[in-house]
Amino acid sequence: MFENRLTKVFKHLRKTAKRQGVTCYRVYDNDLTEFPLSIEIYEDELYVAEFKREHNLSEEQYEEWQQRGMEIMSKVLDIPIDNIYLRERKRKENRNDQYEKLSFESHERIVQEDGLKFKVNLTDYLDSGLFLDHRITRHMVREMSQDKDVLNLFCYTGSFSVYAAAGGAKSVTSVDLSKTYLSWAEENMQLNDIYDPAKHKYVHADVLQYLEDLKLNSFDLVVIDPPTFSNSKRMKDFMDVQRDHVSMLNNILLALRPGGVIIFSNNYRKFKIDEAAINAKTIKNITAQTMPFDFNGKLIRHCFRIEK
């Protein structure tokens, strides 16, 4: 059953990926209840996340199930078993989960996307370091960044920052609570020969507090992709994206120059944007147009273009 499903999906996705020149993409996302997996191709390697679940298998049976699954992936996707990286994960609600180092194998490699280079880690963290679902959104930011002052909030490993800088941004400011990810963001800039400390800055800060101190009319483009919920000890207060999105966006709008744009995304399934309370000129839902071929119909996330 799993082999048939994977074969069918891969046949379709591989053609689209080849046509679009995409080498990192998702091929399976919890399609079958009996196989609660997310499978992503990173060129010639696989990142496989197994979602935690209740099962009635003995330890020996479970290990056999895992091994057989990897054999099927290797056969169907034509990737050696030694190039498959499997980890168990829970669905994250808390940003802290993403920050914690869960392993020390440190299998890092460089992958290509849209002519740019990014470091990914397929073993140590909850995510690889490159959110594949924002492939189109990143390209959009690149197209919008020429001669702009760009702010990337909750920047993670800085992929949006790299795209903005590659798109000719006048400056890029990347803000995150994790020094680990800020360093990773700097590495990604260096990989693409666009590392310039005079133009591009990396700020270690709690975004909610950082927003309170932003200067008026200081940015042209802001990218914000917050976690659903965060209660890190390093934060002054916990964050809830549904509760706090209006205050965050209105603070950002104050920091935008006239005609400036916010690209706002989040993964909260039940999220409802409070348009009436946001002091914007226009708010456009761009979720559908930023959904890549390998996530179509599978991903629950929201994306908005908000203009001052």
mmCIF file of C-alpha atoms in Angstrom:
data_model
loop_
_atom_site.group_PDB
_atom_site.id
_atom_site.type_symbol
_atom_site.label_atom_id
_atom_site.label_comp_id
_atom_site.label_asym_id
_atom_site.label_seq_id
_atom_site.Cartn_x
_atom_site.Cartn_y
_atom_site.Cartn_z
ATOM 1 C CA MET A 1 0.000 0.000 0.000
ATOM 2 C CA PHE A 2 2.775 2.423 0.979
ATOM 3 C CA GLU A 3 4.888 1.452 -2.015
ATOM 4 C CA ASN A 4 2.004 1.961 -4.433
ATOM 5 C CA ARG A 5 1.152 5.370 -2.967
ATOM 6 C CA LEU A 6 4.761 6.571 -2.952
ATOM 7 C CA THR A 7 5.319 5.355 -6.521
ATOM 8 C CA LYS A 8 2.222 7.161 -7.795
ATOM 9 C CA VAL A 9 2.969 10.449 -6.040
ATOM 10 C CA PHE A 10 6.674 10.462 -6.910
ATOM 11 C CA LYS A 11 6.027 9.830 -10.589
ATOM 12 C CA HIS A 12 3.911 12.971 -10.746
ATOM 13 C CA LEU A 13 6.043 15.202 -8.500
ATOM 14 C CA ARG A 14 9.357 14.244 -10.079
ATOM 15 C CA LYS A 15 8.185 15.484 -13.494
ATOM 16 C CA THR A 16 7.041 18.822 -12.077
ATOM 17 C CA ALA A 17 10.230 19.248 -10.037
ATOM 18 C CA LYS A 18 12.397 18.557 -13.090
ATOM 19 C CA ARG A 19 10.395 20.978 -15.207
ATOM 20 C CA GLN A 20 10.733 23.728 -12.579
ATOM 21 C CA GLY A 21 14.371 22.982 -11.770
ATOM 22 C CA VAL A 22 13.550 22.159 -8.135
ATOM 23 C CA THR A 23 15.934 19.733 -6.387
ATOM 24 C CA CYS A 24 14.549 19.906 -2.814
ATOM 25 C CA TYR A 25 10.889 19.033 -2.403
ATOM 26 C CA ARG A 26 8.399 17.040 -0.352
ATOM 27 C CA VAL A 27 7.229 13.745 -1.834
ATOM 28 C CA TYR A 28 4.968 12.369 0.882
ATOM 29 C CA ASP A 29 3.102 13.978 3.762
ATOM 30 C CA ASN A 30 1.162 11.626 6.020
ATOM 31 C CA ASP A 31 -0.867 10.408 3.022
ATOM 32 C CA LEU A 32 -1.753 7.082 4.655
ATOM 33 C CA THR A 33 -2.783 6.741 8.306
ATOM 34 C CA GLU A 34 -0.694 3.587 8.677
ATOM 35 C CA PHE A 35 2.421 5.466 7.537
ATOM 36 C CA PRO A 36 2.590 8.766 9.473
ATOM 37 C CA LEU A 37 5.642 10.121 7.693
ATOM 38 C CA SER A 38 6.848 13.287 6.030
ATOM 39 C CA ILE A 39 9.404 12.584 3.298
ATOM 40 C CA GLU A 40 11.511 15.306 1.715
ATOM 41 C CA ILE A 41 14.134 14.988 -0.996
ATOM 42 C CA TYR A 42 17.260 17.103 -0.613
ATOM 43 C CA GLU A 43 18.910 16.421 -3.956
ATOM 44 C CA ASP A 44 20.406 12.930 -3.457
ATOM 45 C CA GLU A 45 19.362 12.468 0.193
ATOM 46 C CA LEU A 46 16.119 11.965 2.094
ATOM 47 C CA TYR A 47 14.906 13.643 5.262
ATOM 48 C CA VAL A 48 12.169 11.485 6.794
ATOM 49 C CA ALA A 49 10.177 12.611 9.830
ATOM 50 C CA GLU A 50 8.052 9.992 11.549
ATOM 51 C CA PHE A 51 5.227 11.543 13.550
ATOM 52 C CA LYS A 52 4.791 10.120 17.021
ATOM 53 C CA ARG A 53 1.718 7.902 17.318
ATOM 54 C CA GLU A 54 0.221 5.060 19.289
ATOM 55 C CA HIS A 55 0.777 1.618 17.766
ATOM 56 C CA ASN A 56 0.347 -1.971 18.910
ATOM 57 C CA LEU A 57 3.639 -3.273 17.542
ATOM 58 C CA SER A 58 6.287 -4.937 19.654
ATOM 59 C CA GLU A 59 9.719 -3.341 19.575
ATOM 60 C CA GLU A 60 10.912 -5.992 17.144
ATOM 61 C CA GLN A 61 7.879 -5.540 14.876
ATOM 62 C CA TYR A 62 8.281 -1.772 14.946
ATOM 63 C CA GLU A 63 11.936 -1.989 13.921
ATOM 64 C CA GLU A 64 10.956 -4.340 11.075
ATOM 65 C CA TRP A 65 8.247 -1.863 9.989
ATOM 66 C CA GLN A 66 10.766 0.982 9.968
ATOM 67 C CA GLN A 67 13.358 -1.016 8.058
ATOM 68 C CA ARG A 68 10.853 -2.179 5.457
ATOM 69 C CA GLY A 69 9.626 1.380 5.016
ATOM 70 C CA MET A 70 13.165 2.623 4.376
ATOM 71 C CA GLU A 71 13.739 -0.160 1.868
ATOM 72 C CA ILE A 72 10.615 0.914 -0.015
ATOM 73 C CA MET A 73 11.677 4.572 0.015
ATOM 74 C CA SER A 74 15.121 3.622 -1.250
ATOM 75 C CA LYS A 75 13.671 1.497 -4.055
ATOM 76 C CA VAL A 76 10.951 3.907 -5.217
ATOM 77 C CA LEU A 77 12.926 7.140 -4.898
ATOM 78 C CA ASP A 78 16.208 5.598 -6.076
ATOM 79 C CA ILE A 79 18.180 6.834 -3.074
ATOM 80 C CA PRO A 80 20.563 4.551 -1.110
ATOM 81 C CA ILE A 81 19.430 3.630 2.405
ATOM 82 C CA ASP A 82 22.651 5.175 3.734
ATOM 83 C CA ASN A 83 21.381 8.519 2.370
ATOM 84 C CA ILE A 84 18.083 8.332 4.284
ATOM 85 C CA TYR A 85 17.896 10.264 7.559
ATOM 86 C CA LEU A 86 14.991 9.213 9.765
ATOM 87 C CA ARG A 87 13.900 10.945 12.927
ATOM 88 C CA GLU A 88 10.863 10.836 15.159
ATOM 89 C CA ARG A 89 9.098 14.093 15.778
ATOM 90 C CA LYS A 90 5.997 15.478 17.401
ATOM 91 C CA ARG A 91 3.932 18.216 15.877
ATOM 92 C CA LYS A 92 5.367 21.434 17.229
ATOM 93 C CA GLU A 93 3.340 24.245 18.671
ATOM 94 C CA ASN A 94 6.142 25.798 20.677
ATOM 95 C CA ARG A 95 9.015 27.635 19.019
ATOM 96 C CA ASN A 96 11.346 26.305 21.717
ATOM 97 C CA ASP A 97 11.011 22.795 20.263
ATOM 98 C CA GLN A 98 12.590 24.035 17.058
ATOM 99 C CA TYR A 99 15.529 25.607 18.884
ATOM 100 C CA GLU A 100 16.511 22.511 20.862
ATOM 101 C CA LYS A 101 19.285 20.377 19.482
ATOM 102 C CA LEU A 102 17.888 16.850 19.418
ATOM 103 C CA SER A 103 20.928 15.030 18.070
ATOM 104 C CA PHE A 104 24.657 15.557 17.587
ATOM 105 C CA GLU A 105 25.191 13.596 14.372
ATOM 106 C CA SER A 106 25.467 16.888 12.509
ATOM 107 C CA HIS A 107 24.887 15.760 8.967
ATOM 108 C CA GLU A 108 25.137 19.100 7.201
ATOM 109 C CA ARG A 109 25.202 19.705 3.484
ATOM 110 C CA ILE A 110 24.723 22.490 0.969
ATOM 111 C CA VAL A 111 21.698 22.424 -1.335
ATOM 112 C CA GLN A 112 20.586 24.657 -4.193
ATOM 113 C CA GLU A 113 17.311 26.534 -4.583
ATOM 114 C CA ASP A 114 16.547 29.082 -7.294
ATOM 115 C CA GLY A 115 20.243 29.546 -8.018
ATOM 116 C CA LEU A 116 21.079 30.149 -4.344
ATOM 117 C CA LYS A 117 22.875 27.954 -1.792
ATOM 118 C CA PHE A 118 21.638 26.942 1.664
ATOM 119 C CA LYS A 119 23.045 24.841 4.469
ATOM 120 C CA VAL A 120 20.684 22.150 5.738
ATOM 121 C CA ASN A 121 21.080 19.774 8.667
ATOM 122 C CA LEU A 122 19.217 16.494 8.216
ATOM 123 C CA THR A 123 19.881 15.038 11.666
ATOM 124 C CA ASP A 124 20.096 17.438 14.577
ATOM 125 C CA TYR A 125 17.036 19.680 14.785
ATOM 126 C CA LEU A 126 13.271 19.477 14.482
ATOM 127 C CA ASP A 127 13.494 20.957 10.967
ATOM 128 C CA SER A 128 16.142 20.820 8.261
ATOM 129 C CA GLY A 129 16.846 24.559 8.183
ATOM 130 C CA LEU A 130 14.977 25.251 4.940
ATOM 131 C CA PHE A 131 11.169 25.422 4.954
ATOM 132 C CA LEU A 132 10.330 24.031 1.519
ATOM 133 C CA ASP A 133 6.731 25.292 1.601
ATOM 134 C CA HIS A 134 7.917 28.908 1.262
ATOM 135 C CA ARG A 135 9.837 28.357 -1.973
ATOM 136 C CA ILE A 136 7.476 30.587 -3.982
ATOM 137 C CA THR A 137 7.189 33.175 -1.198
ATOM 138 C CA ARG A 138 10.976 33.504 -1.083
ATOM 139 C CA HIS A 139 11.085 34.085 -4.840
ATOM 140 C CA MET A 140 8.388 36.735 -4.429
ATOM 141 C CA VAL A 141 10.472 38.520 -1.774
ATOM 142 C CA ARG A 142 13.513 38.439 -4.053
ATOM 143 C CA GLU A 143 11.512 40.123 -6.810
ATOM 144 C CA MET A 144 10.327 42.836 -4.399
ATOM 145 C CA SER A 145 13.650 43.663 -2.708
ATOM 146 C CA GLN A 146 15.587 45.791 -5.190
ATOM 147 C CA ASP A 147 16.898 48.937 -3.403
ATOM 148 C CA LYS A 148 14.669 48.225 -0.382
ATOM 149 C CA ASP A 149 15.410 48.193 3.334
ATOM 150 C CA VAL A 150 14.173 44.741 4.347
ATOM 151 C CA LEU A 151 13.356 43.389 7.815
ATOM 152 C CA ASN A 152 13.081 39.623 8.409
ATOM 153 C CA LEU A 153 11.421 38.824 11.768
ATOM 154 C CA PHE A 154 11.593 35.341 13.335
ATOM 155 C CA CYS A 155 14.198 34.873 10.623
ATOM 156 C CA TYR A 156 15.163 31.271 11.520
ATOM 157 C CA THR A 157 18.128 30.361 9.245
ATOM 158 C CA GLY A 158 17.708 33.479 7.140
ATOM 159 C CA SER A 159 16.507 32.029 3.833
ATOM 160 C CA PHE A 160 14.231 35.041 3.218
ATOM 161 C CA SER A 161 17.190 37.296 4.076
ATOM 162 C CA VAL A 162 19.365 35.568 1.466
ATOM 163 C CA TYR A 163 16.685 35.993 -1.181
ATOM 164 C CA ALA A 164 16.220 39.668 -0.291
ATOM 165 C CA ALA A 165 19.960 40.359 -0.437
ATOM 166 C CA ALA A 166 20.252 38.425 -3.712
ATOM 167 C CA GLY A 167 17.385 40.562 -5.045
ATOM 168 C CA GLY A 168 19.418 43.731 -4.539
ATOM 169 C CA ALA A 169 18.134 44.919 -1.165
ATOM 170 C CA LYS A 170 19.765 48.093 0.135
ATOM 171 C CA SER A 171 19.878 46.485 3.585
ATOM 172 C CA VAL A 172 18.576 43.359 5.309
ATOM 173 C CA THR A 173 17.989 43.105 9.064
ATOM 174 C CA SER A 174 17.440 39.575 10.400
ATOM 175 C CA VAL A 175 15.947 39.156 13.882
ATOM 176 C CA ASP A 176 15.615 35.956 15.918
ATOM 177 C CA LEU A 177 15.729 34.770 19.520
ATOM 178 C CA SER A 178 18.250 32.022 18.713
ATOM 179 C CA LYS A 179 21.955 32.797 18.338
ATOM 180 C CA THR A 180 22.369 29.397 16.701
ATOM 181 C CA TYR A 181 19.992 30.267 13.891
ATOM 182 C CA LEU A 182 21.349 33.795 13.483
ATOM 183 C CA SER A 183 24.807 32.291 12.960
ATOM 184 C CA TRP A 184 23.291 29.873 10.462
ATOM 185 C CA ALA A 185 21.696 32.846 8.661
ATOM 186 C CA GLU A 186 25.110 34.510 8.410
ATOM 187 C CA GLU A 187 26.571 31.277 7.004
ATOM 188 C CA ASN A 188 23.868 31.181 4.339
ATOM 189 C CA MET A 189 24.740 34.756 3.353
ATOM 190 C CA GLN A 190 28.429 33.822 3.129
ATOM 191 C CA LEU A 191 27.634 30.792 0.962
ATOM 192 C CA ASN A 192 26.108 33.137 -1.606
ATOM 193 C CA ASP A 193 28.875 35.761 -1.498
ATOM 194 C CA ILE A 194 26.450 38.427 -0.299
ATOM 195 C CA TYR A 195 27.726 38.684 3.262
ATOM 196 C CA ASP A 196 28.216 42.371 4.006
ATOM 197 C CA PRO A 197 28.119 43.416 7.706
ATOM 198 C CA ALA A 198 27.885 47.059 6.657
ATOM 199 C CA LYS A 199 24.582 46.429 4.888
ATOM 200 C CA HIS A 200 23.111 43.312 6.491
ATOM 201 C CA LYS A 201 22.591 43.008 10.247
ATOM 202 C CA TYR A 202 21.709 40.095 12.550
ATOM 203 C CA VAL A 203 19.837 40.996 15.722
ATOM 204 C CA HIS A 204 19.491 38.652 18.695
ATOM 205 C CA ALA A 205 16.190 39.729 20.254
ATOM 206 C CA ASP A 206 12.693 38.850 21.374
ATOM 207 C CA VAL A 207 10.682 40.031 18.367
ATOM 208 C CA LEU A 208 7.776 41.333 20.461
ATOM 209 C CA GLN A 209 10.120 43.613 22.397
ATOM 210 C CA TYR A 210 12.085 44.522 19.286
ATOM 211 C CA LEU A 211 8.904 45.741 17.582
ATOM 212 C CA GLU A 212 8.193 48.168 20.418
ATOM 213 C CA ASP A 213 11.445 50.009 19.742
ATOM 214 C CA LEU A 214 11.364 50.229 15.933
ATOM 215 C CA LYS A 215 11.865 53.654 14.396
ATOM 216 C CA LEU A 216 9.064 55.127 12.316
ATOM 217 C CA ASN A 217 9.323 54.848 8.529
ATOM 218 C CA SER A 218 12.528 52.793 8.576
ATOM 219 C CA PHE A 219 11.721 49.789 6.322
ATOM 220 C CA ASP A 220 10.183 49.158 2.904
ATOM 221 C CA LEU A 221 9.545 45.422 3.148
ATOM 222 C CA VAL A 222 9.012 43.214 6.203
ATOM 223 C CA VAL A 223 8.765 39.416 6.300
ATOM 224 C CA ILE A 224 7.233 37.907 9.431
ATOM 225 C CA ASP A 225 6.607 34.173 9.878
ATOM 226 C CA PRO A 226 5.997 33.729 13.618
ATOM 227 C CA PRO A 227 5.431 30.494 15.523
ATOM 228 C CA THR A 228 1.893 29.675 16.592
ATOM 229 C CA PHE A 229 2.887 29.934 20.225
ATOM 230 C CA SER A 230 6.085 30.641 22.127
ATOM 231 C CA ASN A 231 6.842 30.866 25.830
ATOM 232 C CA SER A 232 10.626 30.908 25.890
ATOM 233 C CA LYS A 233 12.233 31.958 29.193
ATOM 234 C CA ARG A 234 14.231 34.448 27.150
ATOM 235 C CA MET A 235 11.046 36.311 26.222
ATOM 236 C CA LYS A 236 9.460 39.043 28.283
ATOM 237 C CA ASP A 237 5.998 37.580 27.637
ATOM 238 C CA PHE A 238 4.613 34.517 25.849
ATOM 239 C CA MET A 239 3.382 34.933 22.282
ATOM 240 C CA ASP A 240 0.148 33.675 20.746
ATOM 241 C CA VAL A 241 -0.145 34.406 17.019
ATOM 242 C CA GLN A 242 -3.948 34.624 17.029
ATOM 243 C CA ARG A 243 -4.044 36.952 20.016
ATOM 244 C CA ASP A 244 -0.984 39.032 19.146
ATOM 245 C CA HIS A 245 -1.031 39.347 15.347
ATOM 246 C CA VAL A 246 -2.901 42.675 15.317
ATOM 247 C CA SER A 247 -0.495 44.439 17.685
ATOM 248 C CA MET A 248 2.532 42.948 15.890
ATOM 249 C CA LEU A 249 1.315 44.002 12.447
ATOM 250 C CA ASN A 250 0.281 47.493 13.559
ATOM 251 C CA ASN A 251 3.715 48.037 15.123
ATOM 252 C CA ILE A 252 5.335 46.887 11.878
ATOM 253 C CA LEU A 253 3.089 49.217 9.850
ATOM 254 C CA LEU A 254 4.362 52.152 11.908
ATOM 255 C CA ALA A 255 7.911 51.160 10.992
ATOM 256 C CA LEU A 256 7.071 50.895 7.280
ATOM 257 C CA ARG A 257 7.485 53.755 4.857
ATOM 258 C CA PRO A 258 4.388 54.767 2.826
ATOM 259 C CA GLY A 259 3.630 52.056 0.263
ATOM 260 C CA GLY A 260 5.695 49.537 2.226
ATOM 261 C CA VAL A 261 4.670 45.874 2.292
ATOM 262 C CA ILE A 262 4.477 43.121 4.921
ATOM 263 C CA ILE A 263 4.575 39.452 3.935
ATOM 264 C CA PHE A 264 2.902 37.749 6.914
ATOM 265 C CA SER A 265 2.668 33.977 7.257
ATOM 266 C CA ASN A 266 1.778 31.527 10.022
ATOM 267 C CA ASN A 267 0.934 27.848 10.500
ATOM 268 C CA TYR A 268 -1.959 28.060 12.964
ATOM 269 C CA ARG A 269 -4.690 25.941 11.384
ATOM 270 C CA LYS A 270 -7.593 27.927 12.873
ATOM 271 C CA PHE A 271 -6.057 31.344 12.277
ATOM 272 C CA LYS A 272 -8.435 34.211 11.430
ATOM 273 C CA ILE A 273 -6.968 37.566 10.480
ATOM 274 C CA ASP A 274 -8.675 40.566 12.085
ATOM 275 C CA GLU A 275 -8.610 42.872 9.058
ATOM 276 C CA ALA A 276 -10.740 45.591 10.644
ATOM 277 C CA ALA A 277 -8.249 46.095 13.475
ATOM 278 C CA ILE A 278 -5.158 46.291 11.247
ATOM 279 C CA ASN A 279 -4.234 49.799 10.081
ATOM 280 C CA ALA A 280 -3.361 48.807 6.532
ATOM 281 C CA LYS A 281 -4.231 50.172 3.102
ATOM 282 C CA THR A 282 -4.807 46.678 1.692
ATOM 283 C CA ILE A 283 -4.697 43.110 2.996
ATOM 284 C CA LYS A 284 -4.565 40.351 0.402
ATOM 285 C CA ASN A 285 -4.642 36.630 1.150
ATOM 286 C CA ILE A 286 -1.879 35.133 -1.033
ATOM 287 C CA THR A 287 -1.933 31.640 0.473
ATOM 288 C CA ALA A 288 -2.986 29.914 -2.756
ATOM 289 C CA GLN A 289 -0.518 31.695 -5.002
ATOM 290 C CA THR A 290 2.403 30.936 -2.648
ATOM 291 C CA MET A 291 1.632 27.208 -2.388
ATOM 292 C CA PRO A 292 4.289 25.072 -4.162
ATOM 293 C CA PHE A 293 3.361 22.041 -6.279
ATOM 294 C CA ASP A 294 4.610 19.571 -3.635
ATOM 295 C CA PHE A 295 2.390 21.008 -0.887
ATOM 296 C CA ASN A 296 -0.759 21.604 -2.902
ATOM 297 C CA GLY A 297 -3.802 20.443 -0.939
ATOM 298 C CA LYS A 298 -1.682 19.214 1.985
ATOM 299 C CA LEU A 299 -0.346 22.237 3.826
ATOM 300 C CA ILE A 300 -2.355 24.214 6.340
ATOM 301 C CA ARG A 301 -0.715 27.609 6.510
ATOM 302 C CA HIS A 302 -1.735 31.190 5.787
ATOM 303 C CA CYS A 303 0.080 33.929 3.907
ATOM 304 C CA PHE A 304 -0.921 37.585 3.465
ATOM 305 C CA ARG A 305 0.388 40.618 1.597
ATOM 306 C CA ILE A 306 -0.285 43.714 3.659
ATOM 307 C CA GLU A 307 0.365 47.194 2.261
ATOM 308 C CA LYS A 308 0.728 50.409 4.220
#
